[in-house]
């Protein structure tokens, strides 16, 4: 049993004027391992897919392996979200996101305003193991 930890999350929606319509946004949520970053999509990916997620602008990109979580519209970034939020994203006003899986590429931008403050509240609300 999950214990209801999925109910605690932060969601930042994609900037629709600068994003593909398939990108809904970025969610940070509690998990059994701490906090996790999830790219939320409109498009469904097969659960067996292993998409690559790239954060940042060209020349200053960070790439991550990811998995697809049920129902197929959540792309789970490997590792704890604390590292992402507290380091590479801290000084950025916008997060540039690219999800690649074979011939499919979904691009977009999520505003990070308020994420630091919300993340601190979330991190203290996550159940500890």
PDB file of C-alpha atoms in Angstrom, residues 15-61:
ATOM      1  CA  UNK A  15       3.192  27.809 -20.691  1.00  0.00           C
ATOM      2  CA  UNK A  16       0.791  27.028 -23.535  1.00  0.00           C
ATOM      3  CA  UNK A  17       2.181  29.795 -25.744  1.00  0.00           C
ATOM      4  CA  UNK A  18       5.665  28.215 -25.647  1.00  0.00           C
ATOM      5  CA  UNK A  19       4.852  24.511 -25.320  1.00  0.00           C
ATOM      6  CA  UNK A  20       3.588  21.611 -27.380  1.00  0.00           C
ATOM      7  CA  UNK A  21      -0.033  20.854 -26.568  1.00  0.00           C
ATOM      8  CA  UNK A  22       0.954  17.378 -25.298  1.00  0.00           C
ATOM      9  CA  UNK A  23       2.838  18.878 -22.306  1.00  0.00           C
ATOM     10  CA  UNK A  24       0.555  19.522 -19.321  1.00  0.00           C
ATOM     11  CA  UNK A  25       3.234  20.496 -16.803  1.00  0.00           C
ATOM     12  CA  UNK A  26       5.631  19.518 -14.044  1.00  0.00           C
ATOM     13  CA  UNK A  27       4.610  17.849 -10.805  1.00  0.00           C
ATOM     14  CA  UNK A  28       6.750  17.368  -7.708  1.00  0.00           C
ATOM     15  CA  UNK A  29       5.299  14.813  -5.310  1.00  0.00           C
ATOM     16  CA  UNK A  30       6.088  12.716  -2.275  1.00  0.00           C
ATOM     17  CA  UNK A  31       7.146   9.133  -2.850  1.00  0.00           C
ATOM     18  CA  UNK A  32       8.415   6.251  -0.762  1.00  0.00           C
ATOM     19  CA  UNK A  33      11.975   7.435  -1.536  1.00  0.00           C
ATOM     20  CA  UNK A  34      11.482  11.143  -0.794  1.00  0.00           C
ATOM     21  CA  UNK A  35      10.379  13.563  -3.484  1.00  0.00           C
ATOM     22  CA  UNK A  36      10.131  12.899  -7.197  1.00  0.00           C
ATOM     23  CA  UNK A  37       9.753  15.009 -10.312  1.00  0.00           C
ATOM     24  CA  UNK A  38       7.125  13.964 -12.831  1.00  0.00           C
ATOM     25  CA  UNK A  39       6.475  15.396 -16.298  1.00  0.00           C
ATOM     26  CA  UNK A  40       2.716  15.287 -16.890  1.00  0.00           C
ATOM     27  CA  UNK A  41       1.595  14.768 -20.475  1.00  0.00           C
ATOM     28  CA  UNK A  42      -1.659  14.704 -22.384  1.00  0.00           C
ATOM     29  CA  UNK A  43      -0.264  12.082 -24.780  1.00  0.00           C
ATOM     30  CA  UNK A  44      -0.077   8.509 -23.513  1.00  0.00           C
ATOM     31  CA  UNK A  45       3.209   6.592 -23.656  1.00  0.00           C
ATOM     32  CA  UNK A  46       3.480   2.785 -23.404  1.00  0.00           C
ATOM     33  CA  UNK A  47       4.341   1.773 -19.822  1.00  0.00           C
ATOM     34  CA  UNK A  48       7.423  -0.095 -21.116  1.00  0.00           C
ATOM     35  CA  UNK A  49       8.843   3.072 -22.762  1.00  0.00           C
ATOM     36  CA  UNK A  50      12.051   4.576 -21.347  1.00  0.00           C
ATOM     37  CA  UNK A  51      11.966   8.178 -22.586  1.00  0.00           C
ATOM     38  CA  UNK A  52      14.839  10.608 -22.210  1.00  0.00           C
ATOM     39  CA  UNK A  53      14.019  13.881 -20.470  1.00  0.00           C
ATOM     40  CA  UNK A  54      16.175  16.941 -21.101  1.00  0.00           C
ATOM     41  CA  UNK A  55      15.960  20.013 -18.870  1.00  0.00           C
ATOM     42  CA  UNK A  56      17.486  23.350 -19.872  1.00  0.00           C
ATOM     43  CA  UNK A  57      18.357  25.314 -22.973  1.00  0.00           C
ATOM     44  CA  UNK A  58      20.786  24.065 -25.643  1.00  0.00           C
ATOM     45  CA  UNK A  59      24.332  24.403 -24.330  1.00  0.00           C
ATOM     46  CA  UNK A  60      23.148  24.125 -20.726  1.00  0.00           C
ATOM     47  CA  UNK A  61      21.151  20.900 -20.743  1.00  0.00           C
TER      48      UNK A  61
END
